[in-house]
Amino acid sequence: MNRMRTAVIVLGGAGALWLGASPAAWAGDGTGGVHLLLNGAFDNRPGELIDIDVQGLRAHGDVTVTSPVFPQRVRLTPYRHDGERGHHARPAVAMTVRPGSYPLRVHAGGKVVAEENVEVKKAERPVFRVASEGEVLRPGERQGISYDDLWPGETGDVFTASSPAFRAPVRLVHDPESSDWNNPRMFSALVTLPATVKDGTYKVRLTDARGRTVDEKPLEVRAARPGDRDYVGHPRGPAFFAPTAHPGAARTGGHRATAGGTVNVLWRDASPDPGEEDRLTATSPAFEQPVPLRRDDSKAGDGDDPRYFGPARLRDDLATGRYPVTVISHHGRVKRTGHLIVAGLERRAEESGFDNTALIAGASAGGLAGVAAVAGVVLVRRRRRALRGG
């Protein structure tokens, strides 16, 4: 964690003056004094950097800084940026410095032009952080991991974190532009858990350049359940609409379809889980096979909750009845079932106008062979009904 603060000192003709303002507030304020800006001057650990910026100097020659916290005099580098001139350096507090408050002085033109105090606290042993104590991560969530080994004698710079919960091992690196710029031994990375990772407690292993284990930490993963504070899923469905209709015509109940035909299954969710579009499936004993539900990314879906749908082919041997259709989402935490009314074999025959009497009459006109054929047809139909208990 970065413990950065800013100290601002102006030394003018009236001596030293403490200013409780940000550095930007004093850039070019016209006072004619020397501005000493220290980032990281408070609660330093041995080995941490102090950002030193001196502005307002008119003298030529070297500008240097001395302090008991540095092993030697520090020479500042001149710079010019957006019309502003200054001198800058980022020296490290020596690893041997004991806790305490130490003076820091800026020298230019053979005299001290600004000074301030630097506070140092005791060193801390290396620590590997994966998640806060008691923290539970969600599938698909992004998590920061870090290793802080700012400790005397630590020199390695290649560290890798691996876990069964990760897609692949991840390299930890030092980022001098991050908020931890003042700790040169802070190594960190961001890792995104797979959306498909299962609930459980996983071990995260930190290794060095030689593959030796440096430390291990537990990582608890559990998908959000309905009722959890961070559960944001609001699914609706499944609903159904005809192949020639628009998703807006979908109904959650009362939709009728025909055995052997096709029906579209629709699912809506205001806040789907990461990667949900690759996992949503509708299942039913009425379907020839499970139906993947794909995200509707057309302009027709703009302004609506994310919606997913797919065509389901109904089995052609279905009897007339009411069949369940189930969709499971949010890593198995949400299960919804709708019902589809299917016109089966008998209903299809009735709707087609098929008539046994007419068939027998036609067969009589064709002779005994026709009668025998009709008798066989009637017998088969009656046996089919008997087998179905009709």
XYZ file of C-alpha atoms in Angstrom:
390
model
C 0.000 0.000 0.000
C 1.373 3.433 -0.925
C 1.792 5.778 2.028
C 2.529 8.827 -0.097
C 2.052 12.366 1.183
C 3.338 15.702 -0.066
C 5.406 18.293 1.785
C 5.749 21.829 0.442
C 8.310 24.325 1.810
C 9.010 27.851 0.626
C 12.181 29.611 1.727
C 12.141 33.314 0.961
C 13.486 36.413 2.638
C 11.313 35.778 5.702
C 12.646 32.247 6.307
C 10.780 28.923 6.219
C 7.020 28.784 5.847
C 4.856 25.617 5.989
C 2.199 25.472 3.281
C -0.651 22.989 3.549
C -1.347 22.933 -0.167
C -0.764 20.638 -3.113
C 2.327 21.108 -5.306
C 0.209 22.222 -8.267
C -1.240 25.055 -6.175
C 2.244 26.556 -5.751
C 3.724 26.158 -9.215
C 4.587 29.656 -10.392
C 2.799 31.518 -7.603
C 4.999 34.576 -8.000
C 6.390 34.707 -4.435
C 9.969 34.421 -5.653
C 10.778 31.732 -3.096
C 12.207 28.245 -3.490
C 9.613 25.502 -3.570
C 10.624 22.119 -2.196
C 8.109 19.384 -3.046
C 8.558 15.989 -1.412
C 6.378 13.046 -2.379
C 6.755 10.138 0.013
C 8.431 12.091 2.806
C 6.282 10.583 5.554
C 6.174 7.060 6.998
C 8.895 5.792 4.688
C 10.237 2.305 5.055
C 13.922 1.680 4.492
C 14.392 1.193 0.752
C 11.425 3.319 -0.360
C 11.885 6.204 -2.788
C 11.404 9.885 -2.067
C 10.426 12.099 -4.994
C 12.251 15.424 -4.664
C 11.289 18.395 -6.829
C 12.818 21.847 -6.335
C 11.332 24.823 -8.181
C 12.066 28.565 -8.203
C 15.872 28.389 -8.141
C 17.661 31.098 -10.112
C 21.235 30.034 -9.249
C 23.465 28.223 -11.739
C 25.462 25.100 -11.004
C 24.688 21.871 -9.191
C 21.670 21.463 -6.956
C 22.152 18.723 -4.384
C 20.341 17.185 -1.418
C 21.815 15.797 1.774
C 20.164 13.784 4.526
C 21.157 11.051 6.987
C 18.600 8.825 5.241
C 20.708 8.764 2.048
C 24.054 6.978 1.876
C 25.577 9.909 -0.047
C 24.847 13.386 -1.397
C 22.144 13.305 -4.111
C 22.548 15.416 -7.238
C 19.272 16.686 -8.731
C 18.703 16.710 -12.490
C 17.542 19.984 -14.088
C 14.417 19.904 -16.243
C 12.078 22.193 -18.150
C 8.411 21.301 -18.596
C 5.586 23.513 -19.924
C 7.644 26.620 -19.236
C 8.489 25.569 -15.680
C 12.057 24.914 -14.628
C 13.153 22.763 -11.765
C 15.446 20.078 -10.389
C 14.377 16.529 -9.661
C 15.520 13.171 -8.261
C 14.086 9.990 -6.704
C 16.631 8.621 -4.247
C 15.933 5.649 -1.974
C 16.108 5.652 1.791
C 19.047 3.464 2.820
C 18.081 -0.026 3.998
C 20.115 0.488 7.184
C 18.219 3.569 8.423
C 16.495 3.141 11.774
C 13.026 4.532 12.540
C 12.996 8.260 13.289
C 12.741 11.781 11.856
C 15.682 13.071 9.807
C 16.490 16.465 8.222
C 16.701 16.892 4.453
C 18.481 19.937 3.005
C 18.687 21.360 -0.519
C 22.016 22.998 -1.460
C 22.553 25.466 -4.312
C 25.141 28.165 -4.890
C 27.116 27.089 -1.839
C 24.254 27.487 0.660
C 21.156 25.716 1.977
C 18.113 27.020 0.080
C 15.383 24.719 1.479
C 14.944 22.035 4.106
C 12.383 19.615 5.445
C 12.157 16.489 7.618
C 11.860 12.907 6.415
C 10.158 10.355 8.631
C 11.224 6.717 8.549
C 9.505 3.766 10.193
C 10.711 0.232 10.703
C 11.125 -2.285 7.900
C 8.404 -4.866 7.195
C 8.931 -8.481 6.271
C 7.881 -9.659 2.772
C 4.153 -10.203 2.313
C 2.188 -11.926 -0.463
C -1.359 -10.600 -0.929
C -4.078 -12.288 -2.952
C -7.321 -11.263 -1.282
C -8.325 -9.654 1.988
C -9.054 -11.933 4.906
C -12.564 -13.333 4.560
C -12.962 -11.937 1.018
C -14.846 -14.126 -1.455
C -14.248 -13.656 -5.175
C -16.797 -14.256 -7.914
C -16.279 -16.146 -11.182
C -15.312 -13.658 -13.896
C -14.081 -11.127 -11.334
C -10.790 -9.262 -11.748
C -8.428 -9.408 -8.796
C -5.147 -7.724 -7.958
C -2.324 -9.769 -6.441
C 0.976 -8.437 -5.125
C 4.246 -9.369 -3.499
C 6.041 -6.769 -1.361
C 9.530 -7.922 -0.377
C 11.134 -4.585 0.527
C 13.434 -6.226 3.032
C 17.216 -6.259 3.465
C 18.891 -8.824 1.234
C 15.960 -9.387 -1.181
C 17.086 -8.991 -4.790
C 14.990 -11.238 -7.074
C 12.736 -9.641 -9.650
C 10.974 -12.608 -11.322
C 7.864 -13.829 -9.513
C 4.962 -15.885 -10.849
C 1.585 -16.703 -9.300
C -0.242 -19.871 -10.335
C -3.477 -21.503 -9.210
C -6.079 -24.002 -10.462
C -8.452 -21.025 -10.341
C -6.423 -19.138 -12.995
C -6.458 -19.730 -16.738
C -2.662 -19.644 -16.719
C 0.229 -18.598 -14.456
C 0.604 -14.817 -14.207
C 3.855 -12.837 -13.939
C 4.123 -10.180 -11.224
C 6.048 -7.052 -12.245
C 6.985 -3.715 -10.742
C 5.196 -0.738 -12.291
C 7.044 2.542 -11.600
C 4.028 4.503 -12.883
C 1.564 2.937 -10.451
C 0.519 4.215 -7.030
C 3.292 2.024 -5.591
C 6.038 3.869 -7.477
C 7.853 4.612 -4.198
C 8.329 0.907 -3.384
C 10.831 -0.559 -5.885
C 10.219 -4.036 -4.445
C 6.467 -4.081 -5.017
C 5.513 -6.628 -7.694
C 1.896 -6.909 -8.787
C -0.496 -8.218 -11.425
C -4.173 -8.263 -12.307
C -5.801 -11.622 -12.968
C -9.336 -12.289 -14.223
C -10.910 -15.466 -12.917
C -12.555 -17.600 -15.606
C -16.326 -17.186 -15.685
C -16.575 -20.972 -15.520
C -14.484 -21.491 -12.373
C -16.397 -23.610 -9.864
C -17.075 -22.745 -6.239
C -14.285 -23.753 -3.886
C -11.131 -22.731 -2.049
C -8.065 -22.690 -4.278
C -4.373 -22.434 -3.454
C -2.392 -19.601 -5.071
C 1.326 -20.386 -5.244
C 4.053 -17.753 -5.649
C 7.332 -18.927 -7.160
C 10.650 -17.243 -7.939
C 12.814 -17.366 -11.064
C 14.010 -20.879 -10.192
C 10.497 -22.201 -9.655
C 10.910 -22.398 -5.891
C 7.820 -21.714 -3.771
C 8.074 -18.340 -2.042
C 4.634 -18.322 -0.414
C 1.100 -19.698 -0.748
C -2.278 -18.138 -0.043
C -5.859 -19.483 -0.141
C -8.405 -17.998 -2.530
C -12.109 -18.591 -1.987
C -14.386 -18.476 -5.033
C -18.170 -18.642 -4.943
C -20.736 -17.476 -7.455
C -23.282 -14.963 -6.176
C -26.575 -16.495 -5.156
C -30.004 -14.873 -5.210
C -30.197 -12.951 -1.959
C -26.488 -12.078 -1.842
C -25.817 -8.355 -1.650
C -23.817 -8.392 -4.893
C -26.210 -10.615 -6.825
C -27.456 -8.482 -9.695
C -29.075 -10.990 -12.012
C -32.680 -10.323 -12.969
C -33.600 -13.082 -15.426
C -36.976 -13.428 -17.126
C -38.161 -16.433 -19.054
C -38.076 -18.788 -20.708
C -40.620 -17.394 -23.170
C -41.599 -18.670 -26.617
C -42.383 -17.226 -30.045
C -42.963 -18.606 -33.528
C -40.106 -18.810 -36.056
C -41.721 -16.105 -38.172
C -42.471 -13.781 -35.220
C -40.434 -11.092 -33.428
C -38.971 -11.639 -29.915
C -41.332 -8.949 -28.688
C -44.189 -11.361 -29.346
C -42.788 -13.998 -26.986
C -45.061 -15.370 -24.258
C -44.045 -17.162 -21.070
C -47.172 -19.326 -21.063
C -49.866 -20.539 -23.448
C -47.687 -20.716 -26.538
C -48.727 -23.564 -28.838
C -46.482 -25.483 -31.165
C -46.749 -28.634 -33.275
C -44.780 -31.848 -32.947
C -42.034 -31.860 -35.559
C -42.138 -28.073 -35.813
C -39.870 -25.297 -34.539
C -40.233 -22.784 -31.717
C -37.901 -19.996 -30.568
C -36.927 -19.906 -26.887
C -36.255 -16.447 -25.395
C -34.365 -15.508 -22.213
C -33.791 -12.027 -20.757
C -31.428 -10.903 -17.995
C -30.738 -7.331 -16.907
C -27.311 -8.297 -15.508
C -25.969 -11.550 -16.963
C -22.849 -13.116 -15.512
C -19.580 -12.650 -17.452
C -19.458 -15.120 -20.326
C -23.130 -16.031 -19.943
C -23.735 -15.822 -23.679
C -21.474 -18.828 -24.185
C -23.229 -21.031 -21.644
C -26.988 -20.419 -21.808
C -28.912 -23.479 -22.955
C -32.595 -24.430 -23.011
C -33.483 -28.082 -22.403
C -36.767 -29.949 -22.657
C -38.017 -33.505 -23.196
C -39.900 -32.026 -26.148
C -36.711 -30.924 -27.945
C -34.648 -33.077 -30.253
C -31.546 -31.709 -28.486
C -30.521 -28.908 -26.066
C -30.754 -25.453 -27.611
C -27.941 -22.859 -27.241
C -29.329 -19.380 -26.597
C -27.315 -16.660 -28.325
C -27.146 -12.953 -27.516
C -29.332 -10.762 -29.706
C -26.911 -8.007 -30.706
C -29.102 -6.595 -33.451
C -30.369 -3.023 -33.379
C -33.817 -4.412 -32.629
C -32.488 -5.345 -29.184
C -31.210 -1.848 -28.352
C -32.752 -0.341 -25.243
C -33.932 -3.708 -23.941
C -32.378 -5.934 -21.297
C -29.804 -8.304 -22.799
C -31.777 -11.051 -24.481
C -30.846 -14.456 -25.791
C -32.784 -16.815 -28.011
C -32.442 -19.849 -30.225
C -34.627 -22.154 -32.378
C -35.699 -25.472 -30.889
C -36.766 -28.370 -33.119
C -39.588 -30.372 -31.540
C -39.587 -34.148 -31.726
C -42.053 -35.452 -34.316
C -43.248 -38.339 -32.128
C -44.648 -36.162 -29.342
C -48.085 -36.799 -27.931
C -50.339 -33.831 -27.299
C -49.491 -32.255 -23.970
C -47.726 -29.609 -21.871
C -43.926 -29.916 -21.811
C -41.414 -28.210 -19.465
C -38.583 -26.056 -20.880
C -35.732 -25.218 -18.491
C -32.944 -22.624 -18.567
C -30.157 -22.539 -15.957
C -28.009 -19.410 -15.551
C -25.687 -17.584 -13.137
C -23.462 -20.593 -12.616
C -26.358 -22.836 -11.695
C -27.803 -20.462 -9.100
C -30.840 -19.586 -11.186
C -33.138 -22.211 -12.650
C -36.355 -21.257 -14.424
C -38.883 -23.542 -16.105
C -41.628 -22.572 -18.530
C -44.159 -24.784 -20.303
C -44.898 -25.258 -23.950
C -48.206 -26.643 -25.260
C -47.601 -29.146 -28.062
C -50.130 -30.509 -30.563
C -49.040 -34.126 -30.957
C -49.857 -36.990 -33.369
C -53.600 -37.160 -32.659
C -54.134 -33.432 -32.835
C -52.186 -33.227 -36.083
C -54.424 -35.939 -37.597
C -57.596 -34.156 -36.486
C -56.389 -30.792 -37.767
C -55.530 -32.356 -41.146
C -59.167 -33.585 -41.573
C -58.219 -37.299 -41.543
C -61.446 -39.423 -41.295
C -61.560 -43.215 -40.779
C -65.090 -43.537 -42.189
C -64.193 -41.806 -45.410
C -61.191 -44.029 -45.777
C -63.307 -47.203 -45.291
C -65.878 -46.022 -47.826
C -63.193 -45.339 -50.382
C -61.667 -48.727 -49.776
C -65.065 -50.505 -50.270
C -65.334 -48.991 -53.673
C -61.960 -50.494 -54.497
C -62.911 -54.103 -53.617
C -61.890 -56.652 -51.037
C -58.228 -55.762 -51.279
C -59.086 -52.217 -50.351
C -61.226 -53.403 -47.422
C -58.379 -55.570 -46.164
C -56.008 -52.647 -46.440
C -58.393 -50.399 -44.562
C -58.901 -53.033 -41.889
C -55.147 -53.181 -41.470
C -54.930 -49.393 -41.140
C -57.763 -49.270 -38.585
C -56.218 -52.152 -36.653
C -52.841 -50.384 -36.531
C -54.431 -47.121 -35.393
C -56.405 -48.894 -32.675
C -53.302 -50.759 -31.465
C -51.383 -47.484 -31.295
C -54.148 -46.000 -29.174
C -54.193 -49.073 -26.964
C -50.439 -48.808 -26.440
C -50.843 -45.177 -25.384
C -53.639 -46.108 -23.034
C -56.198 -44.212 -25.217
